[in-house]
Tab-separated table of C-alpha atoms and ligand atoms in Angstrom:
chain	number	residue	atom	x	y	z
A	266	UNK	CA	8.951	37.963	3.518
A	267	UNK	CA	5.825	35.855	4.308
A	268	UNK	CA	3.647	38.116	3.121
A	269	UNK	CA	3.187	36.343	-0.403
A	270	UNK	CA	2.779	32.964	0.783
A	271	UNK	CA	-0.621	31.511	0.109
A	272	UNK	CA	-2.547	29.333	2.146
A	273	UNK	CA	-3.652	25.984	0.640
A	274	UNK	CA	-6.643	23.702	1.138
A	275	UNK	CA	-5.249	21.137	3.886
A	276	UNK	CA	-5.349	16.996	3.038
A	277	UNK	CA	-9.534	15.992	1.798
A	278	UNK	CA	-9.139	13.016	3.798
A	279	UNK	CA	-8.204	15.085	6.991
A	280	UNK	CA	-11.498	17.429	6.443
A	281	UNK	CA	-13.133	14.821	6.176
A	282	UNK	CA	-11.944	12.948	9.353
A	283	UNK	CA	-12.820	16.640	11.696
A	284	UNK	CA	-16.467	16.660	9.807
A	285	UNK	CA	-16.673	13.519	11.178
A	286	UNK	CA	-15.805	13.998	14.985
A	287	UNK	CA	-17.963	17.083	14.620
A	288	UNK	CA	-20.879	14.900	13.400
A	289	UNK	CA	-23.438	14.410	16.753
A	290	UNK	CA	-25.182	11.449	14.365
A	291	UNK	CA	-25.112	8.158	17.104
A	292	UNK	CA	-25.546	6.141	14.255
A	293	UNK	CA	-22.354	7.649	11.860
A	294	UNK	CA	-20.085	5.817	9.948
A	295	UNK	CA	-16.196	6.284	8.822
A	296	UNK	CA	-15.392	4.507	5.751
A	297	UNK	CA	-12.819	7.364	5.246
A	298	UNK	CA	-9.710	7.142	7.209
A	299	UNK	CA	-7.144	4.748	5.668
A	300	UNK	CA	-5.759	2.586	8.758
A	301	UNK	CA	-7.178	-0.591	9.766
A	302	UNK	CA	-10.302	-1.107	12.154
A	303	UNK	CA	-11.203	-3.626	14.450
A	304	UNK	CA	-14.787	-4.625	15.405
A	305	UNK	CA	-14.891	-2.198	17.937
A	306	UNK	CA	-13.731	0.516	15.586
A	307	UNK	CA	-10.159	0.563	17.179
A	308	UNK	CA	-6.787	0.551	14.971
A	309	UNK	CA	-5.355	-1.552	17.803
A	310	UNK	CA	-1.614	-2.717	18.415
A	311	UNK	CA	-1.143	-6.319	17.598
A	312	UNK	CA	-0.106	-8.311	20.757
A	313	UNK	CA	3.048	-9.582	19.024
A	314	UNK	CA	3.972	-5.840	18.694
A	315	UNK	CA	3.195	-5.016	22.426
A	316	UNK	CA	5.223	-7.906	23.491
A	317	UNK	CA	8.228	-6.868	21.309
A	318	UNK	CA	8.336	-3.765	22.344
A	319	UNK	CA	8.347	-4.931	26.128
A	320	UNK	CA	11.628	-7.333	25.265
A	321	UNK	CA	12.907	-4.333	23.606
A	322	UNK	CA	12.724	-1.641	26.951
A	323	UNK	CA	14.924	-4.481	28.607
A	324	UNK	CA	17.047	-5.511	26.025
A	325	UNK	CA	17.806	-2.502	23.903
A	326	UNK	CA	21.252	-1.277	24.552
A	327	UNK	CA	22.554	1.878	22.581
A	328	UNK	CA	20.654	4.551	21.308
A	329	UNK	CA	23.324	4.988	18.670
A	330	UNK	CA	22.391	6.235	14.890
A	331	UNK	CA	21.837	3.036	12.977
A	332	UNK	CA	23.448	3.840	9.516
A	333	UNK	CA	21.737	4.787	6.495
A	334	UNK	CA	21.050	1.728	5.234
A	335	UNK	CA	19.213	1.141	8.782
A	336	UNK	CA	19.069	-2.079	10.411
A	337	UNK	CA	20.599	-4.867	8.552
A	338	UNK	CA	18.797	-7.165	10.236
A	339	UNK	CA	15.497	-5.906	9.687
A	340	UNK	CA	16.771	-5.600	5.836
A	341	UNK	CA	17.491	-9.300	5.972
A	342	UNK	CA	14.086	-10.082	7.671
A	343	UNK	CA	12.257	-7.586	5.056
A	344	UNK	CA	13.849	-9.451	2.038
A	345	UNK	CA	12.951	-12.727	3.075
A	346	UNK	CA	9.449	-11.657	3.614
A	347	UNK	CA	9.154	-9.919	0.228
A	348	UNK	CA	11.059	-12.886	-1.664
A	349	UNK	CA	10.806	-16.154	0.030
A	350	UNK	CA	13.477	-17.349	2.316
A	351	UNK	CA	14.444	-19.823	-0.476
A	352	UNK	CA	14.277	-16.768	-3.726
A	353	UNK	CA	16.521	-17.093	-6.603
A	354	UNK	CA	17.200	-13.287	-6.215
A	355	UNK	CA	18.757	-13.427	-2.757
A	356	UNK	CA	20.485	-16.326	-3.316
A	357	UNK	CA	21.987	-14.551	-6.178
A	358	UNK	CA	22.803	-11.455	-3.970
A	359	UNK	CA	21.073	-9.047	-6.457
A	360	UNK	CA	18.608	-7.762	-4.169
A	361	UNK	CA	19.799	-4.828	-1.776
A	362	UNK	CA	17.666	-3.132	1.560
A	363	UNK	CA	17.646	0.221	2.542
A	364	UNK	CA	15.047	0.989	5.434
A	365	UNK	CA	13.348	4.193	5.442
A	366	UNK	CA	10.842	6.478	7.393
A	367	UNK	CA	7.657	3.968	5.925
A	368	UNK	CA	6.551	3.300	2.571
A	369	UNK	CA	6.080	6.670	1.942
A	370	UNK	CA	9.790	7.321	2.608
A	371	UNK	CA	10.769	4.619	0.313
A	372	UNK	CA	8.985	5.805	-2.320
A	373	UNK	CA	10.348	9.181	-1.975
A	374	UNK	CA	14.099	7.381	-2.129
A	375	UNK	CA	13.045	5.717	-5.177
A	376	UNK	CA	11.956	9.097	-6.231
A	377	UNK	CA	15.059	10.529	-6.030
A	378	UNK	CA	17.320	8.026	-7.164
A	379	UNK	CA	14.994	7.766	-10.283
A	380	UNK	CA	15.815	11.528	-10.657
A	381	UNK	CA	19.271	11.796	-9.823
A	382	UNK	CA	20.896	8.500	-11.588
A	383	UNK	CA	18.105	7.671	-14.337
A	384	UNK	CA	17.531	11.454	-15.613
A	385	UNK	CA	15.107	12.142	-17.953
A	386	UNK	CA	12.723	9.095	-17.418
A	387	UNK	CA	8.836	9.308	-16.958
A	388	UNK	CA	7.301	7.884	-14.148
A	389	UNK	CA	4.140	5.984	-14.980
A	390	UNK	CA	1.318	5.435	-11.944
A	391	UNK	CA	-2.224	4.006	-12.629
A	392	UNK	CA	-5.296	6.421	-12.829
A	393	UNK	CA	-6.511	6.379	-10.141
A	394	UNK	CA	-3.418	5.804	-7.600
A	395	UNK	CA	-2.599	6.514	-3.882
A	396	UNK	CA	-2.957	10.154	-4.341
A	397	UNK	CA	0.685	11.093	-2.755
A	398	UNK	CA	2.138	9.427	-5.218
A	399	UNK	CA	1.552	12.133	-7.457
A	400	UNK	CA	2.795	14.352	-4.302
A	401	UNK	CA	5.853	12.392	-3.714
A	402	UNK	CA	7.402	11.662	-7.589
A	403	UNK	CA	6.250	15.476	-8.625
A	404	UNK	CA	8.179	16.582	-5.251
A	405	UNK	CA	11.121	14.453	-6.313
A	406	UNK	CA	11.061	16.232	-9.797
A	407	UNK	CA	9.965	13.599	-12.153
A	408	UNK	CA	7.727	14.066	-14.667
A	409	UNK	CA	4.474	12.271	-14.173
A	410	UNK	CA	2.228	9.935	-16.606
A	411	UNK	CA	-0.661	8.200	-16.097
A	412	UNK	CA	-2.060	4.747	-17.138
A	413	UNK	CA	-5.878	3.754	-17.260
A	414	UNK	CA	-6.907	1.259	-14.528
A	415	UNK	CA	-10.603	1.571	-13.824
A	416	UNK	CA	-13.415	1.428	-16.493
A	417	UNK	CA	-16.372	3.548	-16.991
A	418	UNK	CA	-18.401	0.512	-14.843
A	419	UNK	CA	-16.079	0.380	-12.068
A	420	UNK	CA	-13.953	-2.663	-13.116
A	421	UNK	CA	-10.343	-3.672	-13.450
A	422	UNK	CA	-9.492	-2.162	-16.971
A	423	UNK	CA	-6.943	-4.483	-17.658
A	424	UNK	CA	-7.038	-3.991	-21.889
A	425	UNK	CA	-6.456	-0.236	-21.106
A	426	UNK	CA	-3.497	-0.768	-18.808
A	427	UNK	CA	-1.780	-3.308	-21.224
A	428	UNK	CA	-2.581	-1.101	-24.871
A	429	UNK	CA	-1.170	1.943	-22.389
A	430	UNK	CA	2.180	0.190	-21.246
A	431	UNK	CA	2.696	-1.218	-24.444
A	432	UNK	CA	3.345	2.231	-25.735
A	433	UNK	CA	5.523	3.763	-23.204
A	434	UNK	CA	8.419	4.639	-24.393
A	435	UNK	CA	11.564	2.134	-23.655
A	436	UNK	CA	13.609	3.005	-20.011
A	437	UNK	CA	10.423	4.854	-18.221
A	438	UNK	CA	9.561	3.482	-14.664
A	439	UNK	CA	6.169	2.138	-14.170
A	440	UNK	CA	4.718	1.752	-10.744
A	441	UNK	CA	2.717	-0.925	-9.954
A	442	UNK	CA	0.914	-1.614	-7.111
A	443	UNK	CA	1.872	-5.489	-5.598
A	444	UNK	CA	-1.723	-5.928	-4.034
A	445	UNK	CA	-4.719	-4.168	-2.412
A	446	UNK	CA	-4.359	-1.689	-4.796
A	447	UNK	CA	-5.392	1.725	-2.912
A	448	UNK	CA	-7.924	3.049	-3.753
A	449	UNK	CA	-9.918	0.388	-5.881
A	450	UNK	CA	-8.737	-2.894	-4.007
A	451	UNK	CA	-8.261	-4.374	-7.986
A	452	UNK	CA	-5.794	-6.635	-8.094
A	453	UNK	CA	-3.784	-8.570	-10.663
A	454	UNK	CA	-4.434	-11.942	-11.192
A	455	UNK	CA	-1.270	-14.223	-11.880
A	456	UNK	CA	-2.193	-14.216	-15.359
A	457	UNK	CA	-2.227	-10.829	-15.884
A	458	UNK	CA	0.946	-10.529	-13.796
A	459	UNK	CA	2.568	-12.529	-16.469
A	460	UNK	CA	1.215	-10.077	-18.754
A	461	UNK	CA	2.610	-7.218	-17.995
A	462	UNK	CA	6.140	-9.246	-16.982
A	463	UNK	CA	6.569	-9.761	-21.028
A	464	UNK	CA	5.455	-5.957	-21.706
A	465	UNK	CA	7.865	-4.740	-19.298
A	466	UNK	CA	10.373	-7.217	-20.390
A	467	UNK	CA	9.554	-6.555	-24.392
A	468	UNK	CA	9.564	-2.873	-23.829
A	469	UNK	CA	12.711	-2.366	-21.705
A	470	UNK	CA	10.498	-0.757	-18.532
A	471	UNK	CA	11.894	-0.288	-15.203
A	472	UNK	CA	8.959	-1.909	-12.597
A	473	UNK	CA	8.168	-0.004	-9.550
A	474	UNK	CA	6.287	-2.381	-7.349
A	475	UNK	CA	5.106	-0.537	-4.492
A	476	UNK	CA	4.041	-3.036	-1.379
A	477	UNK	CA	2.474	-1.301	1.074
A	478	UNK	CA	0.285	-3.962	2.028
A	479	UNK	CA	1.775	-7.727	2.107
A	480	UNK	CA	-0.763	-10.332	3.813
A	481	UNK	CA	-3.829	-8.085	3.910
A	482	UNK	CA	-5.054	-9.003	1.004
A	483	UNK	CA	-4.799	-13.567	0.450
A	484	UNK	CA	-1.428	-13.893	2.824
A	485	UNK	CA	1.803	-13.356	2.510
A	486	UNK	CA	3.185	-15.293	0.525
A	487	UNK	CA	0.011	-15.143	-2.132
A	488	UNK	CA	0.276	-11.418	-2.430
A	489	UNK	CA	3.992	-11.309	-2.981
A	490	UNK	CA	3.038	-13.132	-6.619
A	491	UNK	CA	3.661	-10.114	-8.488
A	492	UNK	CA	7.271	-8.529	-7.325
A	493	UNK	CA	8.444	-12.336	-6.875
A	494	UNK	CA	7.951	-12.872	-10.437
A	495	UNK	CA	8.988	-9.444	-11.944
A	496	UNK	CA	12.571	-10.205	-9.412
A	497	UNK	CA	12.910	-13.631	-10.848
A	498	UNK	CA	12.471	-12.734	-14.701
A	499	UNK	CA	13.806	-8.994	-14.922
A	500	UNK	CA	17.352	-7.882	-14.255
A	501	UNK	CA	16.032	-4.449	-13.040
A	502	UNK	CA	13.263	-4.294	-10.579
A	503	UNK	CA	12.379	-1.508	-7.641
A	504	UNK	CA	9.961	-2.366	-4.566
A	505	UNK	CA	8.922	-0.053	-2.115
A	506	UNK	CA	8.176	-1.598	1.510
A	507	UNK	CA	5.838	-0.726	4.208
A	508	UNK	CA	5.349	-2.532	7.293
A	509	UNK	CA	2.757	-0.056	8.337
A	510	UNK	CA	-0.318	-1.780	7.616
A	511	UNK	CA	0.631	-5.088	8.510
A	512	UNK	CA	2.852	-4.952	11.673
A	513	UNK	CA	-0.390	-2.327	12.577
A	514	UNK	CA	2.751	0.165	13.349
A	515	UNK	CA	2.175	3.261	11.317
A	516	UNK	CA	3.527	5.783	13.223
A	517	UNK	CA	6.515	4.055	13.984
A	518	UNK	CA	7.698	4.707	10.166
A	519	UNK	CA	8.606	1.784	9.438
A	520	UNK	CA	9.280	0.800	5.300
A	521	UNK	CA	12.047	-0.189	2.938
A	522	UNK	CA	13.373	0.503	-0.772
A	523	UNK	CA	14.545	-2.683	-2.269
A	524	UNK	CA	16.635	-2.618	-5.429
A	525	UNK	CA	17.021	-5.557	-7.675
A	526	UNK	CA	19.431	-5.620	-10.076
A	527	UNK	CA	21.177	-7.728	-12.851
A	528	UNK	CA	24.306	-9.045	-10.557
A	529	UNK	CA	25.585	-7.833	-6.807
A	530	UNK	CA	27.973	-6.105	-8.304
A	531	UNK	CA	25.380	-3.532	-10.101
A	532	UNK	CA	23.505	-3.626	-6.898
A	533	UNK	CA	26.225	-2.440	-4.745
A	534	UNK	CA	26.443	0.143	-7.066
A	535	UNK	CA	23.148	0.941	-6.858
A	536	UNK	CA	23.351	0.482	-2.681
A	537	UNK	CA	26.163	3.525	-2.263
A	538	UNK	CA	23.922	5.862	-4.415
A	539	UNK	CA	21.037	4.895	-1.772
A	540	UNK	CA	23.239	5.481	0.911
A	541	UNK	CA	23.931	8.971	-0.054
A	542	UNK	CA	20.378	9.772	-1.037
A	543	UNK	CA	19.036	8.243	2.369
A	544	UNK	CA	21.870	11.033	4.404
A	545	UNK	CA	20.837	13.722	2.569
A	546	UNK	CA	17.110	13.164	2.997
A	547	UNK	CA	17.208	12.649	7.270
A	548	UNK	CA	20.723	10.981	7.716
A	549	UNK	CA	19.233	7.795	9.517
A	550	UNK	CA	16.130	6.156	9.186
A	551	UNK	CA	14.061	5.539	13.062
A	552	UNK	CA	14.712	2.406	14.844
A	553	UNK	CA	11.974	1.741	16.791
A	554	UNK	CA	9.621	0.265	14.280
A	555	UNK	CA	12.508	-2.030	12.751
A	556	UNK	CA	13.378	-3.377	15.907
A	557	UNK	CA	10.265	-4.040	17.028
A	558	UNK	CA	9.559	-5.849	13.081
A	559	UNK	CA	13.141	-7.746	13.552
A	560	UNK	CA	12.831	-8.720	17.316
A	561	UNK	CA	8.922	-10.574	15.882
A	562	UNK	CA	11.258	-12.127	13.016
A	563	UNK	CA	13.710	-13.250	15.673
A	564	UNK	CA	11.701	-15.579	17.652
A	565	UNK	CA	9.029	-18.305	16.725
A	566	UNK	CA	6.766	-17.695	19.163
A	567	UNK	CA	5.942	-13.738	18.373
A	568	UNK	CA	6.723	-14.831	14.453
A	569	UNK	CA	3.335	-17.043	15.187
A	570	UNK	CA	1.428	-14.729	17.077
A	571	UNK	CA	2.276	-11.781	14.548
A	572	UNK	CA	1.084	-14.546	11.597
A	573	UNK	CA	-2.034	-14.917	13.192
A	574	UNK	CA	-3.076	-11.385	13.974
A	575	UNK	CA	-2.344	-10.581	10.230
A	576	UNK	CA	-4.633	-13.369	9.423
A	577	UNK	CA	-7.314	-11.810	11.342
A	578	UNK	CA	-6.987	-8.940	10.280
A	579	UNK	CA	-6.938	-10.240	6.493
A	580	UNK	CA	-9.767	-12.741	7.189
A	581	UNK	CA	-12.017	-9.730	8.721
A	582	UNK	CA	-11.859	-7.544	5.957
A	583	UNK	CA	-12.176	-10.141	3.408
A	584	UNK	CA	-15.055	-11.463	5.847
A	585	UNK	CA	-16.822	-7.590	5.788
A	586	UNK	CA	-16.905	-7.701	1.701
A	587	UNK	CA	-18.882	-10.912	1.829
A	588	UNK	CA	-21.174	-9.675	4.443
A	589	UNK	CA	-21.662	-6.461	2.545
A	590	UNK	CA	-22.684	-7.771	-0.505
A	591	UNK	CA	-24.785	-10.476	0.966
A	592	UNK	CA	-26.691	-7.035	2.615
A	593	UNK	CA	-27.690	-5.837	-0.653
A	594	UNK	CA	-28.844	-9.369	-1.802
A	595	UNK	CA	-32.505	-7.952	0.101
A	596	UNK	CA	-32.426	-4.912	-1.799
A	597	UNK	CA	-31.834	-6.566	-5.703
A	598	UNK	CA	-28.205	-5.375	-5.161
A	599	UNK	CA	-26.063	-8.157	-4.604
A	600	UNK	CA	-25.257	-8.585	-8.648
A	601	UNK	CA	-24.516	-4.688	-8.682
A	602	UNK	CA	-21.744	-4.849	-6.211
A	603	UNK	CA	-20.481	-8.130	-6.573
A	604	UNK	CA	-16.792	-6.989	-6.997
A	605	UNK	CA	-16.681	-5.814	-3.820
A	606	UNK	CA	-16.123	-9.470	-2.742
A	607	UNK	CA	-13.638	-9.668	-5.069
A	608	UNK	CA	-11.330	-6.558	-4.470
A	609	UNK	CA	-8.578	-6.905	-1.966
A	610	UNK	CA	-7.099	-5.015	0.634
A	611	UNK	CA	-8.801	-1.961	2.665
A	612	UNK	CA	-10.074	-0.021	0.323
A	613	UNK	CA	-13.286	-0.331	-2.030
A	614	UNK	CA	-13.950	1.445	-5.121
A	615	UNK	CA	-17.854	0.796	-4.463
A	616	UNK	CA	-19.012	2.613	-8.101
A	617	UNK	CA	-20.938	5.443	-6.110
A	618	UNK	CA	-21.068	8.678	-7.708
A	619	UNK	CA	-19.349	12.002	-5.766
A	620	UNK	CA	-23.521	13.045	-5.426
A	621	UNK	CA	-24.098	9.800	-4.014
A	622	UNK	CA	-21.352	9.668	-1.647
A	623	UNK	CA	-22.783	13.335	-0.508
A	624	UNK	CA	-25.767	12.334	0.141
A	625	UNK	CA	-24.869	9.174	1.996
A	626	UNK	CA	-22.721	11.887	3.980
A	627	UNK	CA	-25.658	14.894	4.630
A	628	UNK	CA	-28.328	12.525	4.968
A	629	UNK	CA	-26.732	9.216	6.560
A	630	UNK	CA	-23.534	10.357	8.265
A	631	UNK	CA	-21.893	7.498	6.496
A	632	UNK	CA	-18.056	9.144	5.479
A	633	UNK	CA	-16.351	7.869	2.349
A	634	UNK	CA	-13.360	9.817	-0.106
A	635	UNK	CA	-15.416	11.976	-3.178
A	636	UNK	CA	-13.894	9.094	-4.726
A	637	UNK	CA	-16.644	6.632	-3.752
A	638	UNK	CA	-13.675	5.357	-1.749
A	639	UNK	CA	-14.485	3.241	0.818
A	640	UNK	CA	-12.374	1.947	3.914
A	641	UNK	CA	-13.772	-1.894	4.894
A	642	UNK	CA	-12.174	-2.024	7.750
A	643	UNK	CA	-14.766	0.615	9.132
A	644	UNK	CA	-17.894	-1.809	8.184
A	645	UNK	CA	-18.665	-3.832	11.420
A	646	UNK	CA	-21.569	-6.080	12.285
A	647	UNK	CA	-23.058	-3.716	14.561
A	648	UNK	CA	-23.219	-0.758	11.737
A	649	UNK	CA	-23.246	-3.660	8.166
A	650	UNK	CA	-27.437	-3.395	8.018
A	651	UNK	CA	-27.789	0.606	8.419
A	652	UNK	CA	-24.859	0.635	5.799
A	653	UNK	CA	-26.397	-1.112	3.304
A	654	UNK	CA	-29.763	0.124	3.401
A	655	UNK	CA	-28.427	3.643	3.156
A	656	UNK	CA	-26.444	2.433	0.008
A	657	UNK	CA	-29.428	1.141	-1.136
A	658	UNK	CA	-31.398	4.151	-0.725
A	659	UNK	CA	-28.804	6.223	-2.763
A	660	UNK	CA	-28.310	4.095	-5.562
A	661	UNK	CA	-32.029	3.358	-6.144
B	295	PMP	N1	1.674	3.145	-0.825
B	295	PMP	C1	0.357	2.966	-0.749
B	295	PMP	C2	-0.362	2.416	-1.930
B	295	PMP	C3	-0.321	3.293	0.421
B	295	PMP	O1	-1.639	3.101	0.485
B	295	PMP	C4	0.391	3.808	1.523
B	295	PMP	C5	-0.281	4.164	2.816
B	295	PMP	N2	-1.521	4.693	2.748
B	295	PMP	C6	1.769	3.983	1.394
B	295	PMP	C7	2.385	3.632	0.215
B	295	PMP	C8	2.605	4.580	2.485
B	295	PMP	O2	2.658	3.878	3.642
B	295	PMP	P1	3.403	4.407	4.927
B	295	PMP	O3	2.346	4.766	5.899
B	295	PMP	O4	4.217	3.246	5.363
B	295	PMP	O5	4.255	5.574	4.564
């Protein structure tokens, strides 16, 4: 029965991570792999995570299965953070949680709700986008359409995005990404936020903010600007949760779907559908990675400590864009890449060509997506000068 399966290419980003173990270069460089770095090069786990998950060996008591709607405390905790304790929306109790296996397991519950209770809408993602999102909506069934985002000189195409959404047609979900967009690191600015708030609200569009990233790019608060303001002013509003990135706890799976809607009662309607979706996908979501997130939120003192590691974390990578531009001030390129210092988040759309990224590959051993995606994180003081003279040697 096997016989006619075909085998497929596996994931870019995984070839690319094996060409670079396999590379003897002392002096190589990942910019590939998409999960933070310290100085050192280590994705490490943040103290107040360690020391959660130490109160948690004593004090954890059952073993139970935790619902499908997961941990309602960890909901609670996740709205707040997305919100603000004080928001409109949960005062109003329009706002409902369902946990789930990451952000990418969110996304695929949006997914399927979209498909099974709003048939026949299109789902709109930015070009370019988080490639699985084009893996998880097509998997879902949904028919997928694509928005400009990025200019022919490597800048936020904002006039594109806005002449594209103002023709989509009325009821279609558009995703957008809350902040550190991956993989260009353009953000909104509040302005522009506003912008596309009276599009979506003029046009009738269902928002998908997807918010994988919340206090890696200006803090928490700051990059929750966008879905804050689309909750406040819309009726109808979806928002996809990770607390991968910045709880440092990827492989504990560890997200949430929100779902907004225009009173509690349309929300609890909206809540059993999840609940169904959520069994038939893997029954419960895991609980390790929401208790250790809700057992942080529980007490000041790891609530501090967590705060500050995420400010590290933010304040390095925002910290590594300065640097790296101020590298190519020597070689007249400081003008050229200037955004880079602007864009948020991880990732870089640095403007290189798939030749130059090649060549910086072959010749330097320096590892970034075809793309010209880079990963900042992976930029330390130790490797910043060899970086940047290799860029410079490419581009000139
Ligand atoms: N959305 C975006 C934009 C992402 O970059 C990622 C992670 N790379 C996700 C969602 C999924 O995150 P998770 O690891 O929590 O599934």
């Amino acid at each position: 029965m096997f016989e006619p399966i075909e085998r497929v290419p596996g994931d870019a980003i995984l070839g690319l991570i094996q060409q670079f173990k396999d590379d003897p270069n002392p002096q190589k460089v990942d910019l590939g792999v998409g999960v933070y770095r310290d100085e050192d090069g280590v994705t490490p786990i943040m103290g107040a995570v360690k020391a959660a998950e130490k109160q948690l060996i004593d004090d954890e008591a059952t073993k139970a299965y935790i619902g499908s709607h997961g941990d309602p405390q960890y909901g609670e905790h996740v709205l707040k953070m997305v919100f603000g304790a004080e928001s409109a929306v949960l005062a109003d109790k329009r706002a409902s949680a369902t946990q789930a296996p990451g952000g990418t397991g969110a996304l695929r519950l949006a997914a399927d709700f979209i498909a099974s209770q709003l048939p026949g809408k299109s789902i709109w993602l930015s070009d370019p986008t988080w490639p699985n999102h084009l893996g998880v909506f097509s998997a879902a069934g949904l028919e997928i359409q694509r928005y400009p985002y990025v200019d022919a000189q490597n800048r936020l195409d904002f006039d594109g995005m806005l002449a594209a959404l103002e023709n989509i047609p009325k009821g279609d979900v558009v995703v957008l990404h809350a902040c550190c967009h991956n993989p260009t690191g353009f953000d909104l600015s509040a302005d522009q936020w506003q912008t596309v708030l009276k599009v979506l609200k003029d046009r009738e569009l269902l928002p998908l903010v997807d918010f994988a990233y919340q206090g890696f790019g200006n803090g928490i608060d700051e990059d929750a600007y966008g879905p804050r303001l689309l909750a406040e002013n819309l009726d109808e509003v979806l928002i996809t949760q990770s607390c991968s990135k910045n709880f440092g706890i990827y492989r504990e799976r560890t997200g949430c779907f929100i779902a907004v809607a225009r009173d509690t009662e349309q929300m609890e309607n909206v809540r059993s559908q999840l609940a169904i979706t959520a069994r038939e996908n893997y029954s419960n979501p895991p609980a390790h990675g929401s208790a250790i997130v809700a057992t942080i939120f529980n007490s000041d003192a790891l609530y501090q400590q967590w705060h500050d590691e995420l400010k590290t974390m933010r304040t390095r990578i925002n910290d590594l864009r300065k640097k790296f531009v101020a590298g190519l001030e020597p070689h007249g390129l400081a003008d050229r890449f200037a955004y880079v210092a602007e864009q948020r988040g991880m990732f870089s759309y640095t403007g290189l060509t798939e030749d130059q990224v090649k060549t910086l590959r072959d010749e330097h051993s320096i590892y970034m997506v075809g793309s010209g995606r880079a990963n900042v994180a992976g930029l330390n003081d130790a490797n910043m000068e060899y970086v940047c003279n290799a860029i410079a040697s490419v581009v000139k």
